[in-house]
Structures are given as structure tokens and as C-alpha cells.
Amino acid sequence: MPETGPPPDILKPIKWPLRLTLWGMGAERITRAFWPLWSLLIAALGLLMLGVQDLVPVEWVWAAGAVFVGALGWAVWRGARMLVWPSRIEAMARLDGTLRGNPIQAALDDQAIGAADTGSQAVWRAHQERMRARLAEAKAVEPDLRVARADPFALRYVALLAFAAALVFGSFLRVSSVTAMGPSGVDLAAGPAWEGWMEPPGYTRLPSVYLNDITAPGLSVPEGAQITLRMYGEVGALSVDESVSGRALSDEAAQETAQDFAVLQSGRLAIDGPGGRAWEVSVTADAAPSVRRDGEISSSYEGEAQIPFAASDDYGVVAGHARIELALDAVERDYLLSAEPEARPAIEVPLPMPIAGDRSDFSETLVENFSEHPWANLPVRLTISVEDEAGQTGQSEVETITLPGRRFFDPMAAAVIEQRQALLWTRDNIPEVSRIIRAVSHLPDEVFRSAVPYLRLRTILRQLEAAGPSLGDDQQAEIAKAMWDLAILLEEGDLASALERLERAQERLNEAMKNGASEQEIAELMQELRDATDDYLRQLSRQAQEQSEQNPEMAQSQDSMEMSQNDLQRMMDRIQELMEEGRMAEAQEALRQLQEMMENMQVTQGQQGQSPGEQAMEGLGETLREQQGLSDEAFRELQDQFNQGQQGQPGQQGEPQGQQGQQGQDGQQQGQGQGPQQGQQGQGGEQSLEDSLASRQQQLRDELNRQRQNLPGAGTDPGEAAREALRRAEEAMDGAEEALRGDDLAGAIDQQSQAMEALREGMRSLGEAMAEQQQQSQSPGQQGQQQGGEPGQQRDPLGRNAGANGNIGTDESMVQDEDVYRRARELLDEIRRRSGEGERPQEELDYLERLLERF
């Protein structure tokens, strides 16, 4: 490339890219030449801003300054020697290297040979035009500012780190302290200086303040902050004048070179002398915390009390406690509580604090069980108090409440607890307590179900009568514990016997209804009744299985009535609904009927009996059939609306009755139930029919929810898959109900189709879970026998197992030796072909059309 420079018209398109590339190359060489210079500068500035010069003797500062000046001179000399400014030719070569085919070099070349040849000249001109066209694509080359090769130890980053730390923790004002330094310690003493810090209390989480940086006349300080002052130079040149600590300063104390004091009040802080400063200090008071009870107090069936509260503080609450004292003036002083009670200490319970998060404003719930305390279910005074880190306390208003405790619904258990409370009230009640216990246990056969609780009560009675009023504290606590355990045994019953547990659950529920228990207690008792019923049915099923193995010919009585577990669940749901509605008499009658049924219940096995899995499968099959019928009715209603919209004939309103003959067996039954209603419809008949369909869809969804909760196979993969599929079916049913109520029949049919598909999937998974459980419980010989076929096994006309795992009939493949998907495609094509044949009957065409829309 010629040194005289290229013609300006050729390089005009790359004017700015070439100029920017030249500047970038210059920045590269400046950076590589002078990186030690700017590293030294920012390192020295960072150290001065951090105040390192104030922490070392002045001689060291001057020695470091001399070294720094020498290093600075070396960096300038090194940079000047290494710096060579790039030429325009070098920039052009770099830019040309980034383009395809080096167009800059090609545009500046001359034709060496063939200049007299016309063809050769034409080729050369075409080449020149192509290369010059590429010059428009030129972009400036980015400079490479990396100096890692020249700085293998990354010293520049050390300097940059020191400067960044100085920006965060240092100050530019500290740099000026170097000018005040003398060459020796005598010079330092001649020039006084000072430093000061304000450190807020740690719990405020506020930063410390360097007083030398505060030039404003006012200073806001939190209460309890610590002031630290240090004076340098001649003693007495600087003195402190302050009124924020409340101390009396003498002249000697004011001139001390090191002073530390706390800010307790607003006032004035001043440093008198050369370079001194003064501030008007305003103290921000630390407010005391506050607390209140937040919400109603509730208790569980076991007597676990839940006391919600809310607390707040400007900096955060650290601890708290609830204090409970007996409200003796509010206690009904009758019967055995008429005597003066024994002195007992107040109940102190620590409050729960948030483990993480802000404690300046929070809500928590104190959960504690006071059932075994002598004051349980008696009036008490509750006081909630909290404390902050400054030691300040705040407490709620004192209020009188009834101390929550467990309630006993068994009469004998309630009597034992009442006498236990009287015993703990005062030892003077021991003679009366003994007489009452002896009286209530006079006829043990009528009040005790076994000898164990009766013998325990007799032991307690002998201990009370032997000790008398001189009963010791330890013995009193021991007898009270024994009475509590006895009451729990009487209330809960013998959990080892499922029948006794069921009877006890029924009796406790009956007593709860009579005594006006709360909704929460009734709900927990109902849940206990459900659990006891399930346990009792499982034991009955196991017992019936053992009897059937011993006597296989044992058959069910013809006079008996079959009842599934779902029927029992419906009865218990009905009892709970009656209690929630306040109809206690009807609920007690329904509970009595349930008791009679459970007493006479027998679980059959063999061909007539059903396992819980078979019952669940049968119930899901019934639900699927009902959903199919409901979907058919919605489809017919959609067809009626479509036909009415096309023809506009009002006489077609009664058409659904004429179409009922096209339904299947389930559709006929449901159509007959709806026929009279359809015949009586007026102008609002369609809306009432859709409301009826929505109501039936809601009932079907509730039934599926009940079946899903009682589904067997928990803990296995197929069982969990069945539960997930039924959950999706329930969501689809809910969507179908909303669509029916919104007059969206098409959307309802789509949701119903999804629900049926999810039901089939759930039944298949449940069948797999049942088969897996059966294989695990069978011996190898029994498995082989089952595979071969049992004599009484139900099979369909094709010889397959009926209802094996989910579909209404069977899940076995109808196509054994060919591709299932190919066969399905053939069937779909055949349906489409037949639906296109207009000579077929209209009923068949409608049926084929419905099949195409569904599949």
C-alpha cells in the first residue's frame, strides 16, 4: 500500500469507520502503556479516603509519599516510552482485515498485466466495482483494552478494589488531613485534630455515623446511641461541651482526649477549639411495644386452646408471655367450689415469635392445652405482654375469659373430671369427693363396660380415703393424674376393640347433641364416628373372610338387606347436615337407626360379598352410567334448540318426548323422570330444564367427591393415579355444572365428555391397584388357578373378565392379533361412510352423527 495515501474518493465510504478504528487503536496503546499510572493513582486515593494516614505515624506517611512519587514518575516514564500513536495506514489494514476479500486493498490496487486487453480491463473494472461496493459494509473495529498479559498478578484490580471500598466506607474529606500533618510528632502535637462517631443501638439496625462528615447544624440520633470522641494534639486545645448525656462536666473532664457517653436526651454537642464543630442533637425516642388479642379464642375437641394476638414495635418485639390468673369473683361458688381455693401461682406461658421476617408488626396464635389445669373451664383473667430489646414492655387490657379446656361428654368421665377439679380446688373437699365417687360407682355394671376402669376408680377412692385432708402435694398430683387418665379411658373407650370404639363414638355424639356442643366439636366427633365405622367394617370383613374359608357353603340370608359403605357414608352425611341445621331431634333419630343397623350388620364374602375395592368399582360404574345419561339429555336438549332455531316451529317443544324411544336403558329411565316436566314447560321451560340438569350434575359431582375420599388403594401408584383421575373428573363435572347454569349446552357436553373419560381412566387405575393387591396376597398356586379361570367368575359373552379394571364392561382388548389403532381407524372410516348414505333411516343417521361428534 503506497505511503502517499489513497485517493480520497475511494475511501470516502469508510471515512468514519476508519477514524473510529484509529481512535480505538490509540486507546489500546494508551491503556497498555499507562495502566500502572492510573492503578497507582486510584490506589493512593482509596487509601487516603479510608483514612489510613490517620492510623500510622506521620513518618510512615511521608515515606509512603516519597515511594509513591517515585513510582508515579516511573509509571509516567514507562508510559511515554511505550506509547506510539498508530498511523492511518495501520488502522486501514486492521479495518480491511475484517472485511471479505480485503476490499480496501483491492480498491487501491492497479492492474498489473493486461492493461491493453479490452476483456481484461472489463474484468478488472467489474472486480473494482464489486470491491468498492463492499466498502459500504465496513464497521469500526472494537478496541482490545485487555492488559492481562502485561499485568499477570492483576494489580490493577487490587487498586480498583481499594478505591471501591473507599467509595462505600470512606470519605473525600479525609484526604485533606494529609496537608495538616507535620514532618514529626512535635508538629502533630502543635496542630490539634479530632474524630467522632455516633453508634446507634444494635437492635435499631441503623448505620454508624462519622461525625467529621456531618456539616449540617442539626443531628437526629436514636435514644441510647453511643458517642465516641477522640482528640489529638496538645491536651486542652480541644474540649467537649455537651448536654445530651445528662452528666455534669468539669473543666478537666471536658478536656479529656477520649470520651464516650450515651445520648439520653436532646441537647447540644460541641467540640470547642481549632477545627471544632457543634450540632443541635434531637433524640428519637424508642416507643414501647404494644400488644392486643386479635380474634376470638377457640379450642379443639382435645382442649387445645388457640389465642390469637397481634404485637407491634418501632424496632421489633423480642419476647412476650401470657399471664393467666383465676378470676375468683367471677367463679360460681356453688357445691364443692364454695370453699376457699388453695393458692396457686399464675400461669405464665411464653408467646410464640416469628422465626423469620419482620417483628415490628405481626400476628401470631398462642396454642396451649390447659385441660389438666385446675382452672380449666373456669373464669380467669388474661394479660398478654411483650418486650423489646430496650427492655420496654407493653401489655394488653386485662380481660376475663373462660380458660379453654377439654369437654367430656361421657357422664362418668364428666363426673370424674368434676371431682378431680374439686380435689385440686382444695384438699378440704376430699371427704365429699370420696362420697360422690362411691355414690356414682355404686352399680358398676350399669356404668362401666369393663372391669378395668372400675378397678382404677376403686384404687383412686382407696387412696383418697386413706390420705384424707392431710394429702401431700406429690400425692395430690399423682391422684389427679390418675383421675385424668381414667376420664380419658372412659371418654375414649377401649381402642383395641373396634365395636366398642364405634359404640363410644355414637354415644359421645349423642351426648354432644344433648349438651349443645359447638360445631367444631360435633364435626370432630362425626369424623371420629366415620373412622370408627371404617375400622369396624374392616374387622367385620376380615372376620367374614375367615368364616367363609372355614365354611365355603355359608350363604347370605334371603331376608337380609344389602348395604354398601357408600350408603353408610350418606347416612352419616345426613346426620351431620341435620345437626348443622339445628334439627337435633331428627339427627338423634337418624343416629339411633344407624346404631341398630350397625348392631345387626354382617359382611358377606364369596359370590355375594364384595371387597371395598369392588364396592368402589361398582359405585364408580354407577356414577359413569349416570353421567352418560345426563350427557345424553344435554345433547338432546342442544338438538332441540338447534331444530327450533332452524325451523321456528313452536310445536317442536314437545319433541323430546317423542325422541325418548331412541335412548338406551339408562337414558330411558332418566327420560321418564323428566317427561312430565317437559310436558308442562311453558316459555321458561328450557331454562327450568337446564337448571334441573345443573342440579343433577351438582349431585353427581358431590357423589363422586364422596367416592374419591373413600377410594381404596392408598399408597400405591395405581391407587394415586385413580385418585388423580377422579379429581380431574370432579373438576370437569364442576365446569359442566357452570356451563349448564350459563345456558352453554355445547360447553357442558364437552366438560361431561372429559369427566367420563377421566372416570374411565380412574376405574382402570383402580382395577390395576386391585389386581396388584390381589397378586401380592395370593400364593403362586392360587395365582395360577385364577389365571386359569375360577368356576364362578363373571365373564362376558366373549369369554373376557367382566368389569376387570374400569370400563363398564371390560378392559381386555377386543382385537387380539392385529394393530389396535389400525382397527380403530377402520371403524371410524366405516362410521363416516355410513353417515354419508342418505337412504339410511333418520334415527340411524342421528346416532352415527352423535358418534362422530364424540369420537
PDB file of N, CA, C and O in Angstrom, residues 637 644 653-654 656-657 674-690 692:
ATOM      1  N   GLU A 637     -81.226 -31.886  24.362  1.00  0.00           N
ATOM      2  CA  GLU A 637     -81.691 -30.515  24.553  1.00  0.00           C
ATOM      3  C   GLU A 637     -81.005 -29.566  23.566  1.00  0.00           C
ATOM      4  O   GLU A 637     -81.622 -28.653  23.015  1.00  0.00           O
ATOM      5  N   GLN A 644     -85.261 -25.925  16.659  1.00  0.00           N
ATOM      6  CA  GLN A 644     -86.171 -24.799  16.822  1.00  0.00           C
ATOM      7  C   GLN A 644     -85.617 -23.550  16.159  1.00  0.00           C
ATOM      8  O   GLN A 644     -86.333 -22.766  15.555  1.00  0.00           O
ATOM      9  N   GLN A 653     -91.687 -28.074  20.640  1.00  0.00           N
ATOM     10  CA  GLN A 653     -91.237 -28.039  22.040  1.00  0.00           C
ATOM     11  C   GLN A 653     -91.441 -29.375  22.719  1.00  0.00           C
ATOM     12  O   GLN A 653     -90.712 -29.761  23.596  1.00  0.00           O
ATOM     13  N   GLY A 654     -92.460 -30.093  22.305  1.00  0.00           N
ATOM     14  CA  GLY A 654     -92.680 -31.407  22.900  1.00  0.00           C
ATOM     15  C   GLY A 654     -91.943 -32.520  22.214  1.00  0.00           C
ATOM     16  O   GLY A 654     -92.183 -33.681  22.496  1.00  0.00           O
ATOM     17  N   PRO A 656     -88.848 -33.671  22.485  1.00  0.00           N
ATOM     18  CA  PRO A 656     -88.019 -34.590  23.255  1.00  0.00           C
ATOM     19  C   PRO A 656     -88.764 -35.799  23.733  1.00  0.00           C
ATOM     20  O   PRO A 656     -88.171 -36.860  23.918  1.00  0.00           O
ATOM     21  N   GLN A 657     -90.094 -35.676  23.967  1.00  0.00           N
ATOM     22  CA  GLN A 657     -90.800 -36.851  24.428  1.00  0.00           C
ATOM     23  C   GLN A 657     -90.867 -37.905  23.342  1.00  0.00           C
ATOM     24  O   GLN A 657     -90.846 -39.099  23.597  1.00  0.00           O
ATOM     25  N   GLN A 674     -88.086 -37.181  33.515  1.00  0.00           N
ATOM     26  CA  GLN A 674     -88.158 -35.797  33.081  1.00  0.00           C
ATOM     27  C   GLN A 674     -89.323 -35.536  32.150  1.00  0.00           C
ATOM     28  O   GLN A 674     -89.619 -34.396  31.841  1.00  0.00           O
ATOM     29  N   GLY A 675     -89.988 -36.585  31.704  1.00  0.00           N
ATOM     30  CA  GLY A 675     -91.046 -36.396  30.754  1.00  0.00           C
ATOM     31  C   GLY A 675     -92.162 -35.520  31.222  1.00  0.00           C
ATOM     32  O   GLY A 675     -92.599 -34.605  30.538  1.00  0.00           O
ATOM     33  N   PRO A 676     -92.736 -35.722  32.416  1.00  0.00           N
ATOM     34  CA  PRO A 676     -93.809 -34.848  32.871  1.00  0.00           C
ATOM     35  C   PRO A 676     -93.386 -33.411  32.971  1.00  0.00           C
ATOM     36  O   PRO A 676     -94.151 -32.501  32.694  1.00  0.00           O
ATOM     37  N   GLN A 677     -92.142 -33.198  33.380  1.00  0.00           N
ATOM     38  CA  GLN A 677     -91.697 -31.811  33.492  1.00  0.00           C
ATOM     39  C   GLN A 677     -91.623 -31.160  32.127  1.00  0.00           C
ATOM     40  O   GLN A 677     -91.974 -30.002  31.956  1.00  0.00           O
ATOM     41  N   GLN A 678     -91.186 -31.916  31.149  1.00  0.00           N
ATOM     42  CA  GLN A 678     -91.086 -31.328  29.828  1.00  0.00           C
ATOM     43  C   GLN A 678     -92.457 -31.044  29.247  1.00  0.00           C
ATOM     44  O   GLN A 678     -92.650 -30.097  28.509  1.00  0.00           O
ATOM     45  N   GLY A 679     -93.439 -31.883  29.622  1.00  0.00           N
ATOM     46  CA  GLY A 679     -94.769 -31.642  29.111  1.00  0.00           C
ATOM     47  C   GLY A 679     -95.412 -30.426  29.689  1.00  0.00           C
ATOM     48  O   GLY A 679     -96.344 -29.856  29.117  1.00  0.00           O
ATOM     49  N   GLN A 680     -94.953 -29.979  30.825  1.00  0.00           N
ATOM     50  CA  GLN A 680     -95.543 -28.832  31.491  1.00  0.00           C
ATOM     51  C   GLN A 680     -94.757 -27.561  31.261  1.00  0.00           C
ATOM     52  O   GLN A 680     -95.037 -26.532  31.849  1.00  0.00           O
ATOM     53  N   GLN A 681     -93.773 -27.602  30.420  1.00  0.00           N
ATOM     54  CA  GLN A 681     -92.962 -26.406  30.231  1.00  0.00           C
ATOM     55  C   GLN A 681     -93.737 -25.370  29.439  1.00  0.00           C
ATOM     56  O   GLN A 681     -94.438 -25.681  28.489  1.00  0.00           O
ATOM     57  N   GLY A 682     -93.517 -24.130  29.843  1.00  0.00           N
ATOM     58  CA  GLY A 682     -94.067 -23.010  29.100  1.00  0.00           C
ATOM     59  C   GLY A 682     -92.951 -22.302  28.396  1.00  0.00           C
ATOM     60  O   GLY A 682     -92.045 -22.885  27.845  1.00  0.00           O
ATOM     61  N   GLN A 683     -93.010 -20.997  28.453  1.00  0.00           N
ATOM     62  CA  GLN A 683     -91.962 -20.228  27.792  1.00  0.00           C
ATOM     63  C   GLN A 683     -90.644 -20.349  28.528  1.00  0.00           C
ATOM     64  O   GLN A 683     -89.592 -20.233  27.922  1.00  0.00           O
ATOM     65  N   GLY A 684     -90.696 -20.551  29.825  1.00  0.00           N
ATOM     66  CA  GLY A 684     -89.442 -20.702  30.591  1.00  0.00           C
ATOM     67  C   GLY A 684     -89.073 -22.141  30.813  1.00  0.00           C
ATOM     68  O   GLY A 684     -88.325 -22.456  31.717  1.00  0.00           O
ATOM     69  N   GLY A 685     -89.632 -23.070  29.979  1.00  0.00           N
ATOM     70  CA  GLY A 685     -89.374 -24.494  30.195  1.00  0.00           C
ATOM     71  C   GLY A 685     -87.942 -24.874  29.955  1.00  0.00           C
ATOM     72  O   GLY A 685     -87.384 -25.710  30.655  1.00  0.00           O
ATOM     73  N   GLU A 686     -87.302 -24.304  28.930  1.00  0.00           N
ATOM     74  CA  GLU A 686     -85.922 -24.662  28.633  1.00  0.00           C
ATOM     75  C   GLU A 686     -84.999 -24.266  29.772  1.00  0.00           C
ATOM     76  O   GLU A 686     -84.107 -25.003  30.153  1.00  0.00           O
ATOM     77  N   GLN A 687     -85.239 -23.099  30.338  1.00  0.00           N
ATOM     78  CA  GLN A 687     -84.381 -22.654  31.433  1.00  0.00           C
ATOM     79  C   GLN A 687     -84.535 -23.548  32.655  1.00  0.00           C
ATOM     80  O   GLN A 687     -83.562 -23.891  33.327  1.00  0.00           O
ATOM     81  N   SER A 688     -85.824 -23.945  32.946  1.00  0.00           N
ATOM     82  CA  SER A 688     -86.022 -24.809  34.101  1.00  0.00           C
ATOM     83  C   SER A 688     -85.392 -26.173  33.876  1.00  0.00           C
ATOM     84  O   SER A 688     -84.859 -26.789  34.808  1.00  0.00           O
ATOM     85  N   LEU A 689     -85.425 -26.684  32.637  1.00  0.00           N
ATOM     86  CA  LEU A 689     -84.783 -27.958  32.349  1.00  0.00           C
ATOM     87  C   LEU A 689     -83.271 -27.869  32.541  1.00  0.00           C
ATOM     88  O   LEU A 689     -82.642 -28.768  33.098  1.00  0.00           O
ATOM     89  N   GLU A 690     -82.660 -26.777  32.108  1.00  0.00           N
ATOM     90  CA  GLU A 690     -81.209 -26.609  32.290  1.00  0.00           C
ATOM     91  C   GLU A 690     -80.852 -26.489  33.768  1.00  0.00           C
ATOM     92  O   GLU A 690     -79.835 -27.013  34.218  1.00  0.00           O
ATOM     93  N   SER A 692     -82.529 -27.947  36.117  1.00  0.00           N
ATOM     94  CA  SER A 692     -82.641 -29.303  36.631  1.00  0.00           C
ATOM     95  C   SER A 692     -81.410 -30.122  36.272  1.00  0.00           C
ATOM     96  O   SER A 692     -80.878 -30.869  37.104  1.00  0.00           O
TER      97      SER A 692
END
